[in-house]
């Protein structure tokens, strides 16, 4: 039996896949095995807007995707890091790199707590050191056991502890942030990467929610204009899904481009984020 998170994920996916058909409330509700009344209430609870409003937003986004991509290309220098709507991420998500000494010790004397949490986009594994979130990845692609093994391999001398309650507040804060709700406190990230990777990940934080940037635009922003391929590789290695918003980066053509956790998931996240931030709330 599907839980509420899974129903919303399935509904959002259905809406994004059937934009051209403009499905009715009853059709979407039937797809997730709920009455129209109960589905409307549940969707409003999780997305903050009605299914009808959500469909209107993603229909508009589909129609203007090519135009938006071209605008970004014409205004690369001005659009990265200067939009006022990006300040929510700039102010409330801080990124701190693992020091060489910490990396060399491999997590010695360090405890990392992790938990598995359902989101409208799938199951998310969140891992935290005392200094911040070090990993947030969707588990459906490779499985949660494989992701935990990767975490242990990255921090071979750390104590890895499953503690759902420890990461539950973080999971809730991530979902609220995607909906444009200001977090109660700053959300620190504690990530391991090369200097170049960290520079790319910092640049992603400056892309406004609901907006897009190209791989070449990111390369320009970090003042390495010939590094587009390396930028793409750094984005693919993003250790913290959603909070380091690699889903906001697209190709010059306007195509979505790849995504570590699946292109369809990338589209759904983008639609959700755009709807939450640019559509007037219409849920009582």
Short mmCIF file of C-alpha atoms in Angstrom, two decimals:
data_model
loop_
_atom_site.label_atom_id
_atom_site.label_comp_id
_atom_site.label_asym_id
_atom_site.label_seq_id
_atom_site.Cartn_x
_atom_site.Cartn_y
_atom_site.Cartn_z
CA UNK A 1 0.00 0.00 0.00
CA UNK A 2 1.30 3.46 -0.91
CA UNK A 3 1.93 5.99 1.84
CA UNK A 4 1.19 9.68 1.43
CA UNK A 5 4.69 10.55 0.21
CA UNK A 6 4.52 7.87 -2.47
CA UNK A 7 1.08 9.01 -3.61
CA UNK A 8 2.27 12.59 -4.06
CA UNK A 9 5.40 11.45 -5.89
CA UNK A 10 3.28 9.31 -8.19
CA UNK A 11 0.77 12.14 -8.76
CA UNK A 12 3.46 14.70 -9.59
CA UNK A 13 5.09 12.25 -11.98
CA UNK A 14 1.71 11.53 -13.63
CA UNK A 15 0.98 15.25 -14.07
CA UNK A 16 4.40 15.97 -15.55
CA UNK A 17 4.09 13.04 -17.96
CA UNK A 18 0.59 14.00 -19.13
CA UNK A 19 0.76 17.77 -19.44
CA UNK A 20 -0.42 17.66 -23.04
CA UNK A 21 -3.55 15.71 -22.08
CA UNK A 22 -4.43 18.13 -19.22
CA UNK A 23 -5.76 15.39 -16.91
CA UNK A 24 -8.70 16.18 -14.64
CA UNK A 25 -8.60 16.08 -10.86
CA UNK A 26 -10.62 12.85 -10.98
CA UNK A 27 -8.15 11.21 -13.38
CA UNK A 28 -5.11 12.05 -11.24
CA UNK A 29 -6.91 10.97 -8.07
CA UNK A 30 -7.84 7.65 -9.65
CA UNK A 31 -4.21 7.14 -10.66
CA UNK A 32 -3.18 7.20 -6.98
CA UNK A 33 -6.30 5.31 -5.81
CA UNK A 34 -7.95 8.14 -3.89
CA UNK A 35 -11.21 10.02 -4.16
CA UNK A 36 -10.95 13.45 -5.78
CA UNK A 37 -11.81 15.10 -2.45
CA UNK A 38 -9.12 13.31 -0.43
CA UNK A 39 -6.50 13.68 -3.16
CA UNK A 40 -7.11 17.45 -3.38
CA UNK A 41 -6.59 17.80 0.39
CA UNK A 42 -3.47 15.63 0.40
CA UNK A 43 -1.89 17.40 -2.57
CA UNK A 44 -2.52 20.82 -1.03
CA UNK A 45 -0.94 19.63 2.20
CA UNK A 46 2.28 18.54 0.53
CA UNK A 47 2.65 20.90 -2.45
CA UNK A 48 1.06 24.00 -0.95
CA UNK A 49 -1.07 24.57 -4.04
CA UNK A 50 -3.90 22.66 -5.68
CA UNK A 51 -3.37 20.03 -8.40
CA UNK A 52 -5.09 22.39 -10.88
CA UNK A 53 -2.70 25.23 -10.09
CA UNK A 54 0.26 22.87 -10.25
CA UNK A 55 -0.82 21.69 -13.71
CA UNK A 56 -1.18 25.30 -14.87
CA UNK A 57 2.36 26.09 -13.75
CA UNK A 58 4.02 23.09 -15.34
CA UNK A 59 2.06 23.68 -18.57
CA UNK A 60 3.48 27.20 -18.70
CA UNK A 61 6.97 25.96 -17.87
CA UNK A 62 6.85 23.40 -20.68
CA UNK A 63 5.79 26.10 -23.13
CA UNK A 64 8.51 28.59 -22.19
CA UNK A 65 11.43 26.20 -21.56
CA UNK A 66 13.20 27.05 -24.82
CA UNK A 67 12.75 30.78 -24.27
CA UNK A 68 14.08 30.54 -20.72
CA UNK A 69 17.16 28.68 -21.91
CA UNK A 70 17.93 31.36 -24.47
CA UNK A 71 17.45 34.14 -21.93
CA UNK A 72 19.95 32.50 -19.63
CA UNK A 73 22.50 32.33 -22.43
CA UNK A 74 22.10 36.03 -23.19
CA UNK A 75 22.35 37.06 -19.54
CA UNK A 76 24.77 34.58 -17.99
CA UNK A 77 26.90 37.09 -16.13
CA UNK A 78 23.92 38.82 -14.57
CA UNK A 79 21.72 35.87 -13.73
CA UNK A 80 24.08 33.81 -11.61
CA UNK A 81 24.23 34.96 -8.02
CA UNK A 82 22.45 38.27 -8.43
CA UNK A 83 18.79 37.33 -8.30
CA UNK A 84 17.10 38.40 -5.08
CA UNK A 85 15.11 35.16 -5.00
CA UNK A 86 18.34 33.20 -4.73
CA UNK A 87 19.10 34.79 -1.38
CA UNK A 88 17.07 32.16 0.45
CA UNK A 89 19.67 29.54 -0.44
CA UNK A 90 22.60 31.94 0.01
CA UNK A 91 21.44 32.82 3.50
CA UNK A 92 20.24 29.49 4.82
CA UNK A 93 22.45 26.87 3.15
CA UNK A 94 26.16 27.14 3.97
CA UNK A 95 28.76 24.90 2.37
CA UNK A 96 31.95 23.99 4.21
CA UNK A 97 34.55 21.71 2.65
CA UNK A 98 36.25 18.87 4.50
CA UNK A 99 39.79 19.95 5.40
CA UNK A 100 42.82 17.99 4.12
CA UNK A 101 43.49 16.88 7.70
CA UNK A 102 39.95 15.59 8.13
CA UNK A 103 40.15 13.79 4.80
CA UNK A 104 43.46 12.17 5.73
CA UNK A 105 42.04 10.88 9.02
CA UNK A 106 39.10 9.30 7.20
CA UNK A 107 36.63 10.25 9.92
CA UNK A 108 38.67 9.07 12.89
CA UNK A 109 36.85 9.91 16.15
CA UNK A 110 33.83 11.00 14.11
CA UNK A 111 30.26 9.72 14.37
CA UNK A 112 28.00 10.08 11.34
CA UNK A 113 24.28 9.67 11.82
CA UNK A 114 22.05 8.76 8.89
CA UNK A 115 18.37 8.23 8.26
CA UNK A 116 16.05 7.27 5.41
CA UNK A 117 13.18 9.64 4.69
CA UNK A 118 10.37 9.61 2.16
CA UNK A 119 9.94 12.78 0.08
CA UNK A 120 7.62 13.61 -2.83
CA UNK A 121 10.57 12.71 -5.06
CA UNK A 122 11.48 9.35 -3.55
CA UNK A 123 13.39 7.93 -0.59
CA UNK A 124 16.26 10.18 0.52
CA UNK A 125 19.21 9.01 2.60
CA UNK A 126 20.54 11.86 4.73
CA UNK A 127 23.84 11.62 6.62
CA UNK A 128 25.18 14.23 9.03
CA UNK A 129 28.46 14.85 10.81
CA UNK A 130 28.51 17.18 13.83
CA UNK A 131 29.43 19.98 11.39
CA UNK A 132 26.64 19.46 8.87
CA UNK A 133 25.04 17.33 6.15
CA UNK A 134 27.68 15.29 4.34
CA UNK A 135 25.39 13.23 2.11
CA UNK A 136 21.83 13.34 0.79
CA UNK A 137 21.06 10.92 -2.02
CA UNK A 138 18.03 9.18 -3.49
CA UNK A 139 18.26 5.46 -2.89
CA UNK A 140 16.12 3.94 -5.65
CA UNK A 141 18.87 3.96 -8.29
CA UNK A 142 21.53 1.88 -6.52
CA UNK A 143 19.77 0.85 -3.31
CA UNK A 144 20.21 2.08 0.23
CA UNK A 145 22.75 -0.61 1.15
CA UNK A 146 25.05 0.48 -1.67
CA UNK A 147 24.78 4.12 -0.58
CA UNK A 148 25.63 3.24 3.01
CA UNK A 149 28.66 1.28 1.80
CA UNK A 150 29.78 4.33 -0.19
CA UNK A 151 29.38 6.48 2.90
CA UNK A 152 31.53 4.08 4.91
CA UNK A 153 34.15 3.95 2.15
CA UNK A 154 34.39 7.74 2.11
CA UNK A 155 34.72 7.88 5.90
CA UNK A 156 36.44 4.53 6.65
CA UNK A 157 37.37 5.35 10.24
CA UNK A 158 34.07 6.94 11.26
CA UNK A 159 31.32 5.32 13.28
CA UNK A 160 28.24 5.14 11.04
CA UNK A 161 24.98 5.04 13.02
CA UNK A 162 21.42 4.78 11.73
CA UNK A 163 19.37 7.36 13.62
CA UNK A 164 16.19 8.38 11.82
CA UNK A 165 15.18 10.84 14.54
CA UNK A 166 18.52 12.66 14.27
CA UNK A 167 17.96 13.46 10.58
CA UNK A 168 14.17 13.84 10.59
CA UNK A 169 14.25 17.59 11.23
CA UNK A 170 16.72 18.00 8.38
CA UNK A 171 14.47 16.10 5.98
CA UNK A 172 11.50 18.30 6.89
CA UNK A 173 13.59 21.46 6.54
CA UNK A 174 14.75 20.44 3.06
CA UNK A 175 11.17 19.97 1.85
CA UNK A 176 10.12 23.29 3.38
CA UNK A 177 13.04 25.09 1.76
CA UNK A 178 12.06 23.76 -1.67
CA UNK A 179 8.61 25.25 -1.09
CA UNK A 180 10.13 28.63 -0.27
CA UNK A 181 9.55 28.43 3.48
CA UNK A 182 12.36 30.05 5.43
CA UNK A 183 14.14 27.50 7.66
CA UNK A 184 14.22 28.07 11.40
CA UNK A 185 18.02 28.04 11.30
CA UNK A 186 20.92 27.75 8.88
CA UNK A 187 21.51 24.39 7.21
CA UNK A 188 25.27 23.65 7.08
CA UNK A 189 26.78 21.24 4.57
CA UNK A 190 30.04 19.41 5.35
CA UNK A 191 31.20 17.94 2.04
CA UNK A 192 34.32 16.31 0.66
CA UNK A 193 35.52 17.32 -2.80
CA UNK A 194 38.32 18.87 -4.78
CA UNK A 195 38.72 22.65 -4.81
CA UNK A 196 37.16 22.72 -8.28
CA UNK A 197 34.19 20.58 -7.26
CA UNK A 198 33.54 22.74 -4.19
CA UNK A 199 33.68 25.89 -6.36
CA UNK A 200 31.07 24.40 -8.70
CA UNK A 201 28.83 23.33 -5.81
CA UNK A 202 29.03 26.81 -4.29
CA UNK A 203 28.04 28.31 -7.65
CA UNK A 204 24.93 26.11 -7.75
CA UNK A 205 23.72 27.68 -4.51
CA UNK A 206 23.52 31.03 -6.32
CA UNK A 207 20.97 29.85 -8.92
CA UNK A 208 17.58 31.21 -7.98
CA UNK A 209 14.90 28.64 -7.08
CA UNK A 210 12.66 28.03 -10.07
CA UNK A 211 15.35 29.37 -12.42
CA UNK A 212 17.84 27.57 -14.67
CA UNK A 213 21.49 27.92 -15.61
CA UNK A 214 23.64 26.15 -18.19
CA UNK A 215 26.80 24.13 -17.63
CA UNK A 216 28.75 26.72 -19.61
CA UNK A 217 27.16 29.46 -17.51
CA UNK A 218 28.51 27.85 -14.36
CA UNK A 219 31.96 27.57 -15.98
CA UNK A 220 31.84 31.29 -16.76
CA UNK A 221 30.77 32.11 -13.24
CA UNK A 222 33.73 30.33 -11.62
CA UNK A 223 36.04 31.99 -14.18
CA UNK A 224 37.03 28.81 -15.99
CA UNK A 225 35.13 29.26 -19.29
CA UNK A 226 36.73 26.25 -20.97
CA UNK A 227 35.80 23.82 -18.20
CA UNK A 228 32.23 22.96 -19.22
CA UNK A 229 32.89 19.22 -19.27
CA UNK A 230 34.62 19.33 -15.90
CA UNK A 231 31.71 21.35 -14.52
CA UNK A 232 29.31 18.66 -15.71
CA UNK A 233 31.41 15.99 -13.98
CA UNK A 234 31.48 17.99 -10.73
CA UNK A 235 27.71 18.42 -10.86
CA UNK A 236 27.30 14.68 -11.44
CA UNK A 237 29.34 14.09 -8.27
CA UNK A 238 27.08 16.33 -6.15
CA UNK A 239 26.92 14.66 -2.70
CA UNK A 240 23.86 16.55 -1.40
CA UNK A 241 20.74 16.31 -3.56
CA UNK A 242 18.22 19.17 -3.43
CA UNK A 243 20.26 21.44 -1.13
CA UNK A 244 23.07 21.70 -3.68
CA UNK A 245 20.58 22.30 -6.51
CA UNK A 246 22.13 20.53 -9.48
CA UNK A 247 18.57 20.02 -10.78
CA UNK A 248 18.61 23.69 -11.85
CA UNK A 249 21.36 23.17 -14.44
CA UNK A 250 20.34 22.43 -18.05
CA UNK A 251 21.96 22.24 -21.48
CA UNK A 252 22.35 25.15 -23.90
CA UNK A 253 19.62 23.66 -26.09
CA UNK A 254 17.12 23.89 -23.25
CA UNK A 255 17.15 20.10 -22.79
CA UNK A 256 17.30 18.92 -19.20
CA UNK A 257 20.58 17.10 -19.51
CA UNK A 258 21.57 14.25 -17.25
CA UNK A 259 20.80 13.82 -13.58
CA UNK A 260 22.48 11.43 -11.18
CA UNK A 261 19.11 10.21 -9.92
CA UNK A 262 17.22 10.12 -13.22
CA UNK A 263 16.09 12.74 -15.71
CA UNK A 264 12.40 12.25 -14.92
CA UNK A 265 13.06 12.92 -11.24
CA UNK A 266 14.93 16.09 -12.24
CA UNK A 267 11.92 17.28 -14.20
CA UNK A 268 9.54 16.55 -11.34
CA UNK A 269 11.72 18.43 -8.81
CA UNK A 270 11.95 21.42 -11.14
CA UNK A 271 8.17 21.48 -11.67
CA UNK A 272 7.53 21.17 -7.93
CA UNK A 273 9.95 23.96 -7.07
CA UNK A 274 8.62 26.28 -9.77
CA UNK A 275 5.01 25.68 -8.79
CA UNK A 276 5.74 26.27 -5.11
CA UNK A 277 7.52 29.57 -5.74
CA UNK A 278 5.73 31.15 -8.67
CA UNK A 279 2.11 30.13 -8.29
CA UNK A 280 -0.22 31.93 -5.91
CA UNK A 281 -1.35 29.60 -3.12
CA UNK A 282 -4.94 28.51 -3.64
CA UNK A 283 -5.48 25.97 -0.87
CA UNK A 284 -7.81 26.87 1.95
#
